[in-house]
Short mmCIF file of C-alpha atoms in Angstrom, two decimals:
data_model
loop_
_atom_site.label_atom_id
_atom_site.label_comp_id
_atom_site.label_asym_id
_atom_site.label_seq_id
_atom_site.Cartn_x
_atom_site.Cartn_y
_atom_site.Cartn_z
CA MET G 448 107.69 -82.74 -35.40
CA ASN G 449 105.66 -79.85 -34.02
CA ALA G 450 102.72 -81.18 -36.42
CA VAL G 451 103.28 -84.47 -35.01
CA ILE G 452 102.98 -83.25 -31.38
CA GLY G 453 100.05 -81.00 -32.12
CA PHE G 454 98.17 -83.96 -33.56
CA LEU G 455 98.81 -86.19 -30.55
CA PHE G 456 97.69 -83.38 -28.05
CA PHE G 457 94.47 -83.49 -30.24
CA VAL G 458 93.93 -87.29 -30.61
CA ILE G 459 95.12 -88.63 -27.20
CA PRO G 460 92.46 -86.33 -25.35
CA LEU G 461 89.83 -87.41 -27.87
CA LEU G 462 90.73 -91.07 -27.35
CA ALA G 463 90.62 -90.60 -23.78
CA SER G 464 87.09 -89.05 -23.67
CA ILE G 465 85.71 -91.81 -25.89
CA CYS G 466 87.20 -94.45 -23.50
CA ILE G 467 85.73 -92.85 -20.45
CA ALA G 468 82.67 -92.23 -21.96
CA GLN G 469 82.31 -96.02 -22.79
CA VAL G 470 83.46 -96.93 -19.24
CA PHE G 471 81.05 -94.50 -17.46
CA ASN G 472 78.05 -95.21 -19.60
CA PRO G 473 75.57 -95.03 -16.88
CA LEU G 474 73.33 -97.72 -18.51
CA SER G 475 76.09 -100.27 -18.73
CA SER G 476 74.89 -101.63 -15.33
CA TYR G 477 71.60 -102.30 -16.54
CA GLN G 478 70.40 -105.41 -18.57
CA PRO G 479 68.15 -104.39 -21.57
CA LEU G 480 64.85 -106.27 -21.57
CA HIS G 481 63.11 -104.39 -24.49
CA VAL G 482 64.65 -101.53 -26.58
CA ILE G 483 62.90 -100.08 -29.55
CA ASP G 484 63.46 -96.69 -31.62
CA GLY G 485 62.19 -94.21 -28.91
CA ALA G 486 61.82 -96.31 -25.78
CA GLY G 487 63.69 -98.76 -23.48
CA LEU G 488 63.17 -101.01 -20.71
CA TYR G 489 66.19 -101.95 -18.41
CA LYS G 490 66.58 -104.15 -15.20
CA LYS G 491 69.13 -103.94 -12.62
CA GLU G 492 69.60 -106.09 -9.57
CA LEU G 493 70.06 -104.26 -6.41
CA THR G 494 71.04 -105.58 -3.04
CA ASN G 495 69.16 -107.85 -0.68
CA GLY G 496 66.83 -109.07 -3.78
CA ASN G 497 65.62 -105.66 -4.76
CA THR G 498 65.16 -104.96 -8.24
CA ALA G 499 65.00 -101.79 -10.50
CA TYR G 500 63.27 -101.43 -13.63
CA LEU G 501 64.12 -98.34 -15.85
CA GLN G 502 62.07 -97.03 -18.52
CA VAL G 503 63.42 -94.44 -20.93
CA ILE G 504 60.98 -92.67 -23.06
CA ASP G 505 62.08 -90.39 -26.14
CA ILE G 506 59.35 -87.78 -25.84
CA ARG G 507 59.71 -86.85 -29.46
CA LYS G 508 59.18 -90.55 -30.80
CA MET G 509 56.64 -91.90 -28.30
CA ARG G 510 53.14 -90.78 -27.15
CA ILE G 511 51.97 -90.64 -23.73
CA ASP G 512 48.43 -91.44 -22.99
CA GLN G 513 46.55 -90.63 -19.91
CA VAL G 514 43.90 -93.43 -19.09
CA ILE G 515 41.21 -92.21 -16.89
CA GLY G 516 38.25 -93.92 -15.50
CA GLU G 517 34.83 -92.16 -16.36
CA VAL G 518 33.21 -89.62 -14.05
CA ASP G 519 30.04 -90.58 -11.99
CA ASN G 520 30.09 -87.56 -9.55
CA MET G 521 31.68 -84.24 -10.00
CA SER G 522 31.78 -83.20 -6.50
CA TYR G 523 31.67 -79.34 -7.19
CA GLY G 524 33.71 -77.18 -5.07
CA GLN G 525 35.76 -80.07 -3.50
CA GLY G 526 38.97 -79.44 -5.27
CA LYS G 527 41.59 -78.35 -2.88
CA TYR G 528 44.59 -77.65 -5.13
CA TYR G 529 43.37 -75.89 -8.32
CA LYS G 530 43.09 -72.23 -7.86
CA GLY G 531 42.52 -72.28 -4.12
CA GLU G 532 40.60 -74.63 -1.87
CA GLY G 533 37.18 -75.12 -2.94
CA GLY G 534 37.97 -73.33 -6.20
CA HIS G 535 37.47 -76.26 -8.58
CA TYR G 536 35.68 -79.56 -8.82
CA SER G 537 37.22 -82.88 -7.70
CA PRO G 538 35.26 -85.73 -9.64
CA TYR G 539 34.87 -89.35 -8.53
CA PHE G 540 36.69 -91.17 -11.35
CA ARG G 541 35.77 -95.16 -11.76
CA ASN G 542 38.53 -97.36 -10.58
CA LYS G 543 39.40 -99.78 -13.31
CA LEU G 544 40.88 -103.22 -13.14
CA PHE G 545 44.55 -103.16 -14.56
CA SER G 546 44.03 -105.99 -16.85
CA GLN G 547 40.89 -104.31 -18.26
CA VAL G 548 42.81 -101.15 -18.88
CA ASN G 549 45.74 -102.88 -20.58
CA ASP G 550 43.44 -105.11 -22.80
CA GLU G 551 41.55 -101.90 -23.80
CA TYR G 552 44.96 -99.88 -24.61
CA LYS G 553 46.24 -102.87 -26.48
CA LYS G 554 42.89 -103.10 -28.50
CA LEU G 555 43.35 -99.43 -29.54
CA TYR G 556 46.74 -99.36 -30.70
CA SER G 557 48.14 -103.02 -30.84
CA ASN G 558 51.74 -103.48 -31.76
CA ASP G 559 52.48 -99.74 -30.95
CA VAL G 560 52.00 -100.27 -27.29
CA PHE G 561 55.15 -100.23 -25.32
CA SER G 562 54.30 -100.02 -21.66
CA MET G 563 51.84 -98.87 -18.95
CA ILE G 564 52.13 -97.84 -15.42
CA ASN G 565 49.68 -96.65 -12.84
CA CYS G 566 49.76 -92.83 -11.95
CA SER G 567 47.80 -90.73 -9.64
CA PHE G 568 47.73 -90.95 -5.90
CA PHE G 569 44.28 -91.52 -4.32
CA GLU G 570 43.01 -92.07 -0.70
CA GLN G 571 39.65 -93.56 -1.31
CA TYR G 572 39.03 -97.19 -2.29
CA GLN G 573 35.32 -97.57 -3.10
CA SER G 574 34.24 -98.36 -6.96
CA SER G 575 35.19 -94.74 -7.90
CA THR G 576 37.60 -92.47 -6.06
CA GLN G 577 38.84 -88.79 -6.20
CA LEU G 578 42.32 -87.97 -7.11
CA SER G 579 44.81 -86.74 -4.53
CA PHE G 580 46.10 -83.79 -6.79
CA PRO G 581 45.05 -81.85 -9.99
CA ILE G 582 45.68 -83.17 -13.52
CA LYS G 583 45.26 -81.67 -16.85
CA PHE G 584 44.12 -83.95 -19.53
CA ASN G 585 44.58 -82.89 -23.36
CA GLY G 586 43.85 -79.22 -22.41
CA VAL G 587 41.24 -79.61 -19.67
CA VAL G 588 42.06 -79.40 -16.03
CA ILE G 589 39.70 -82.49 -14.96
CA SER G 590 40.25 -82.51 -11.10
CA GLY G 591 41.20 -80.03 -8.30
CA GLY G 592 42.50 -82.83 -6.13
CA ASN G 593 41.33 -83.81 -2.82
CA SER G 594 44.32 -85.04 -0.63
CA PRO G 595 44.71 -84.29 3.05
CA TYR G 596 48.39 -84.25 2.73
CA GLY G 597 49.28 -81.01 1.05
CA PRO G 598 49.35 -77.41 1.35
CA ILE G 599 45.87 -76.68 2.73
CA LYS G 600 44.66 -74.81 5.81
CA GLU G 601 44.06 -77.96 7.90
CA PRO G 602 46.42 -80.62 6.58
CA LYS G 603 46.51 -84.13 8.42
CA HIS G 604 50.18 -83.26 9.55
CA ASP G 605 51.59 -79.94 10.00
CA PHE G 606 54.76 -80.75 7.67
CA TYR G 607 52.33 -80.60 4.63
CA ARG G 608 50.99 -77.10 5.30
CA THR G 609 53.84 -75.47 3.40
CA ILE G 610 55.38 -78.00 0.90
CA ARG G 611 55.71 -77.04 -2.46
CA LEU G 612 53.96 -79.58 -4.81
CA LYS G 613 55.58 -80.35 -8.26
CA ALA G 614 53.96 -80.61 -11.86
CA LEU G 615 55.21 -82.90 -14.62
CA VAL G 616 54.42 -81.25 -17.87
CA TRP G 617 54.84 -83.02 -21.32
CA ASP G 618 54.03 -82.41 -25.04
CA GLU G 619 55.36 -84.03 -28.18
CA LYS G 620 58.79 -82.22 -27.99
CA GLN G 621 59.63 -82.04 -24.35
CA ALA G 622 59.09 -82.91 -20.60
CA TYR G 623 59.81 -80.89 -17.62
CA ILE G 624 59.02 -80.71 -13.67
CA THR G 625 58.48 -77.41 -12.04
CA ASP G 626 56.81 -75.90 -9.01
CA TYR G 627 53.11 -75.98 -8.85
CA ASP G 628 51.03 -73.02 -7.48
CA PRO G 629 47.74 -74.10 -5.98
CA VAL G 630 46.52 -70.47 -5.79
CA SER G 631 46.85 -69.57 -9.62
CA GLY G 632 46.96 -73.13 -10.82
CA ALA G 633 50.33 -72.56 -12.63
CA PRO G 634 51.52 -74.19 -14.84
CA LEU G 635 48.20 -76.14 -15.57
CA ASN G 636 46.56 -72.76 -15.98
CA GLU G 637 48.66 -72.03 -18.94
CA LYS G 638 47.02 -72.55 -22.32
CA GLY G 639 50.16 -74.16 -23.95
CA VAL G 640 50.12 -76.91 -21.30
CA LYS G 641 47.97 -79.72 -22.57
CA ASN G 642 48.97 -82.48 -20.39
CA ALA G 643 50.30 -82.37 -16.66
CA ILE G 644 50.00 -84.28 -13.41
CA VAL G 645 50.71 -82.71 -10.01
CA SER G 646 52.53 -84.87 -7.41
CA TYR G 647 55.03 -85.01 -4.71
CA LYS G 648 58.77 -84.34 -4.87
CA TYR G 649 60.02 -87.85 -3.91
CA SER G 650 61.54 -86.55 -0.80
CA ASP G 651 58.11 -84.92 0.46
CA HIS G 652 56.26 -88.23 0.14
CA PRO G 653 54.49 -89.33 3.31
CA ALA G 654 56.43 -92.63 3.07
CA LYS G 655 59.44 -90.69 3.73
CA VAL G 656 58.30 -87.86 5.85
CA LEU G 657 55.85 -89.69 8.13
CA ALA G 658 57.01 -93.33 7.72
CA GLN G 659 60.61 -92.99 8.33
CA ASN G 660 61.66 -93.57 4.84
CA GLN G 661 60.04 -97.16 4.51
CA VAL G 662 61.09 -99.73 2.01
CA ASN G 663 58.44 -100.52 -0.27
CA LYS G 664 57.37 -100.60 -3.93
CA TYR G 665 57.75 -97.01 -5.60
CA GLN G 666 57.69 -95.33 -9.05
CA VAL G 667 59.57 -92.11 -9.37
CA ILE G 668 60.08 -89.98 -12.55
CA GLY G 669 62.74 -87.63 -13.73
CA THR G 670 63.55 -85.75 -16.84
CA LEU G 671 66.95 -85.61 -18.91
CA ASP G 672 68.46 -83.74 -21.81
CA LYS G 673 70.73 -85.77 -24.00
CA ASP G 674 70.97 -84.16 -27.41
CA GLY G 675 72.14 -80.66 -25.88
CA SER G 676 69.18 -78.67 -27.30
CA LYS G 677 66.94 -76.77 -25.22
CA GLY G 678 64.59 -78.99 -23.33
CA ASN G 679 64.47 -82.37 -21.72
CA GLU G 680 63.38 -84.83 -24.51
CA GLN G 681 63.80 -88.03 -22.33
CA LEU G 682 61.39 -89.30 -19.46
CA LEU G 683 63.08 -91.66 -16.95
CA ILE G 684 60.76 -93.75 -14.96
CA MET G 685 62.30 -95.92 -12.21
CA THR G 686 59.93 -98.82 -10.62
CA VAL G 687 61.50 -100.42 -7.65
CA ASN G 688 60.14 -103.27 -5.69
CA GLN G 689 62.00 -103.09 -2.53
CA THR G 690 63.81 -99.96 -1.79
CA THR G 691 63.55 -96.52 -0.04
CA LEU G 692 62.56 -93.44 -1.87
CA ASP G 693 65.88 -92.11 -1.30
CA GLU G 694 67.54 -95.16 -3.05
CA ALA G 695 65.21 -95.05 -5.87
CA ALA G 696 65.88 -91.35 -6.51
CA ALA G 697 69.56 -91.98 -6.41
CA LEU G 698 69.40 -94.34 -9.14
CA LEU G 699 68.05 -91.40 -11.36
CA ARG G 700 70.55 -89.34 -10.12
CA LYS G 701 73.24 -91.94 -11.23
CA LEU G 702 71.77 -91.69 -14.69
CA GLY G 703 72.24 -87.98 -14.89
CA VAL G 704 68.68 -86.54 -13.82
CA LYS G 705 69.73 -83.12 -12.17
CA GLY G 706 66.28 -81.40 -11.73
CA ASP G 707 63.18 -82.43 -9.51
CA ILE G 708 62.35 -85.91 -9.15
CA ILE G 709 58.64 -86.80 -8.39
CA THR G 710 56.95 -89.94 -7.16
CA VAL G 711 53.47 -91.28 -8.62
CA ASP G 712 51.23 -93.98 -6.95
CA GLY G 713 53.14 -96.94 -5.49
CA GLY G 714 53.00 -99.27 -2.75
CA ARG G 715 50.66 -102.02 -3.12
CA SER G 716 49.03 -100.45 -6.11
CA THR G 717 52.42 -100.33 -8.36
CA TYR G 718 51.71 -101.67 -11.78
CA LEU G 719 54.29 -101.93 -14.77
CA PHE G 720 53.53 -103.66 -17.99
CA ASN G 721 55.81 -104.00 -21.05
CA SER G 722 54.43 -105.20 -24.31
CA LYS G 723 57.59 -107.88 -24.67
CA MET G 724 57.84 -108.82 -20.99
CA GLY G 725 54.16 -108.89 -20.17
CA ASN G 726 53.00 -107.94 -16.58
CA ILE G 727 56.34 -107.15 -14.66
CA VAL G 728 54.94 -105.79 -11.29
CA LEU G 729 51.37 -106.26 -10.39
CA PRO G 730 49.07 -104.51 -8.05
CA GLN G 731 48.85 -106.62 -4.99
CA LEU G 732 45.57 -108.88 -4.02
CA SER G 733 43.98 -107.52 -0.87
CA ASN G 734 43.33 -109.95 1.74
CA PRO G 735 39.50 -110.95 1.76
CA GLN G 736 39.40 -109.83 5.31
CA GLU G 737 40.90 -106.42 4.53
CA ASN G 738 39.79 -103.27 3.00
CA PRO G 739 41.10 -101.59 0.65
CA THR G 740 41.74 -103.49 -2.68
CA PHE G 741 44.62 -102.06 -4.84
CA ARG G 742 43.97 -103.67 -8.18
CA HIS G 743 41.41 -101.30 -9.33
CA LEU G 744 42.93 -97.94 -10.00
CA PRO G 745 41.52 -94.58 -11.36
CA HIS G 746 44.52 -93.32 -13.61
CA TYR G 747 47.17 -94.79 -15.86
CA LEU G 748 49.92 -93.71 -18.29
CA GLY G 749 50.27 -95.59 -21.31
CA PHE G 750 53.45 -95.27 -23.64
CA ARG G 751 53.25 -96.15 -27.44
CA LYS G 752 55.02 -95.43 -30.57
CA ALA G 753 54.01 -92.44 -32.50
CA ARG G 754 51.57 -93.48 -34.84
CA THR G 755 53.20 -95.95 -37.49
CA GLN G 756 50.04 -97.86 -38.84
CA LYS G 757 46.39 -97.85 -39.26
CA PHE G 758 44.18 -99.33 -36.56
CA VAL G 759 40.45 -100.40 -36.46
CA PRO G 760 38.72 -97.44 -35.54
CA GLN G 761 37.11 -97.66 -32.06
CA ILE G 762 35.55 -95.30 -29.38
CA LEU G 763 35.34 -96.97 -25.94
CA ILE G 764 33.23 -95.61 -23.02
CA ASP G 765 32.83 -97.70 -19.84
CA GLN G 766 29.71 -97.34 -17.60
CA PRO G 767 30.71 -96.41 -13.99
CA ILE G 768 29.53 -98.66 -11.35
CA GLY G 769 27.50 -95.78 -9.56
CA LYS G 770 24.94 -93.65 -10.82
CA VAL G 771 26.02 -90.86 -13.39
CA GLN G 772 25.10 -87.50 -11.97
CA VAL G 773 24.77 -84.75 -14.22
CA GLU G 774 23.24 -81.42 -13.39
CA GLN G 775 21.86 -78.64 -15.35
CA ASN G 776 23.98 -75.52 -15.52
CA ARG G 777 26.79 -77.45 -13.85
CA PRO G 778 29.66 -78.79 -15.66
CA TYR G 779 30.34 -82.43 -16.37
CA VAL G 780 33.67 -84.03 -17.71
CA ILE G 781 32.91 -86.56 -20.45
CA LEU G 782 35.84 -88.95 -20.93
CA TRP G 783 36.38 -91.81 -23.61
CA ARG G 784 39.17 -93.64 -25.39
CA ASP G 785 39.73 -93.72 -29.08
CA ASN G 786 42.11 -94.15 -31.90
CA ILE G 787 40.69 -92.43 -34.65
CA ASN G 788 42.13 -89.66 -36.70
CA GLY G 789 39.33 -87.41 -37.47
CA ASP G 790 36.96 -85.29 -35.02
CA VAL G 791 33.97 -86.58 -33.14
CA SER G 792 30.57 -85.30 -32.47
CA ILE G 793 28.96 -85.54 -29.00
CA LYS G 794 25.17 -85.79 -28.65
CA LEU G 795 22.46 -86.20 -25.79
CA TYR G 796 19.74 -88.75 -26.57
CA ASP G 797 16.68 -89.58 -24.47
CA ARG G 798 15.74 -93.30 -23.68
CA ASN G 799 14.00 -93.82 -27.14
CA ASN G 800 17.15 -92.77 -28.88
CA LYS G 801 15.88 -89.32 -29.99
CA THR G 802 18.27 -86.34 -30.11
CA ILE G 803 17.77 -83.82 -27.20
CA GLN G 804 20.88 -81.75 -27.62
CA ASP G 805 24.01 -81.19 -29.90
CA ILE G 806 26.62 -81.26 -27.11
CA SER G 807 29.28 -80.77 -29.77
CA THR G 808 29.00 -81.11 -33.54
CA ARG G 809 32.81 -81.18 -33.73
CA THR G 810 35.34 -81.39 -31.18
CA ALA G 811 38.95 -83.22 -31.25
CA SER G 812 39.06 -86.96 -30.90
CA ASP G 813 41.20 -86.63 -27.62
CA GLY G 814 39.21 -88.27 -25.01
CA VAL G 815 37.90 -85.29 -23.07
CA HIS G 816 35.02 -82.66 -23.24
CA GLU G 817 33.79 -80.58 -20.53
CA TRP G 818 29.95 -79.96 -20.88
CA THR G 819 27.69 -77.58 -19.01
CA PRO G 820 23.93 -78.98 -19.86
CA GLN G 821 21.43 -76.04 -20.37
CA VAL G 822 18.58 -78.37 -20.35
CA ALA G 823 17.22 -80.79 -17.50
CA VAL G 824 18.97 -84.18 -17.93
CA LYS G 825 16.81 -87.10 -16.73
CA GLU G 826 17.73 -90.62 -15.82
CA GLY G 827 17.93 -92.79 -18.73
CA ASP G 828 19.35 -90.10 -21.07
CA MET G 829 22.35 -90.92 -22.97
CA ILE G 830 25.53 -89.34 -24.05
CA ARG G 831 27.02 -90.66 -27.28
CA VAL G 832 30.49 -89.85 -28.64
CA ALA G 833 30.67 -90.74 -32.42
CA SER G 834 33.22 -90.43 -35.42
CA ARG G 835 32.14 -87.54 -37.62
CA GLU G 836 33.40 -89.58 -40.57
CA ASN G 837 31.41 -92.68 -39.61
CA GLN G 838 28.56 -92.34 -37.33
CA LYS G 839 28.45 -96.19 -36.90
CA ILE G 840 31.73 -95.94 -34.76
CA PHE G 841 30.48 -94.64 -31.41
CA GLY G 842 30.49 -95.15 -27.39
CA ASN G 843 27.67 -94.41 -25.24
CA LEU G 844 27.54 -93.28 -21.67
CA GLN G 845 24.12 -93.99 -19.87
CA LEU G 846 23.08 -91.09 -17.26
#
């Protein structure tokens, strides 16, 4: 009898915990739209016609790519948020049409593509723009940011004089959100940090602080630990079409997110694509009488399966609309996109296709290389990024 009672005391709580887990599964109220090994897209209908789209990305099984427009102007000393005001450059990145970026991403990675969203904030709406806050791209801090709404000496609003910006950091094992230090650049200044974006904690976004928490399109991001091991291996991205930032963040809290929640670029720029569902949320067309336009954007995040197939090898570089300015003895950030396995070489050619300089005889095919030319660069010169294994696979950038 004692054995039976002991068995029941063990089994009943176990069954109860299983039932509770089933009843309180936070995803049970979401409709699955596209679920693969490593990622899922879900939909939830909210009140008053509002809709929430949730992406759950397993960092260990997926790859996150930053897709950034090419640089035409480095803007030396204009970076405000990396190692102090004026301590870094703040380039102008080409604004690229969302459909062009999407087509190129699918061209590179084909059926491995899962989704894409827009990412960094920006305040300028010309053919190229500076980013609001720093980003680190495959080991290189490529922008020091340039927003007037942040912890600088003379922000546009006093609230932002002392706010603490946040950094989303990720690698192939985990993602985390932590405080960002604009004086030291931490954590972006750490060698082990390869990819990171700096942004607002959702509650510090100007839409909440200055615009009375207005209803709008937003994208908020949090991280989550699901396996009990050290590190958050899941990235949760919530895209809403008509809610406040508080409501968007609360949705992530209900899914178990306990740490910081950040915002990325939203409003009329909001973009969400999924390979099965197609374009879900599109950047709005601007009124012909109105400026700015919101469909050309400088910075996107693409999500794809860790490589499972071979692709047609390609190296893609787009020509910025403005004149590319490269100055002797000053750094320039070379950006490209590729899907090759091996390393690349980077060379400087003159207008007659004659080699002027080996910029790098071998560097990783990771899409970024910071170059400080030691020779004068003339109009008409050309930078070529080529596969070391097959020099016929290359991309050119005209200067």
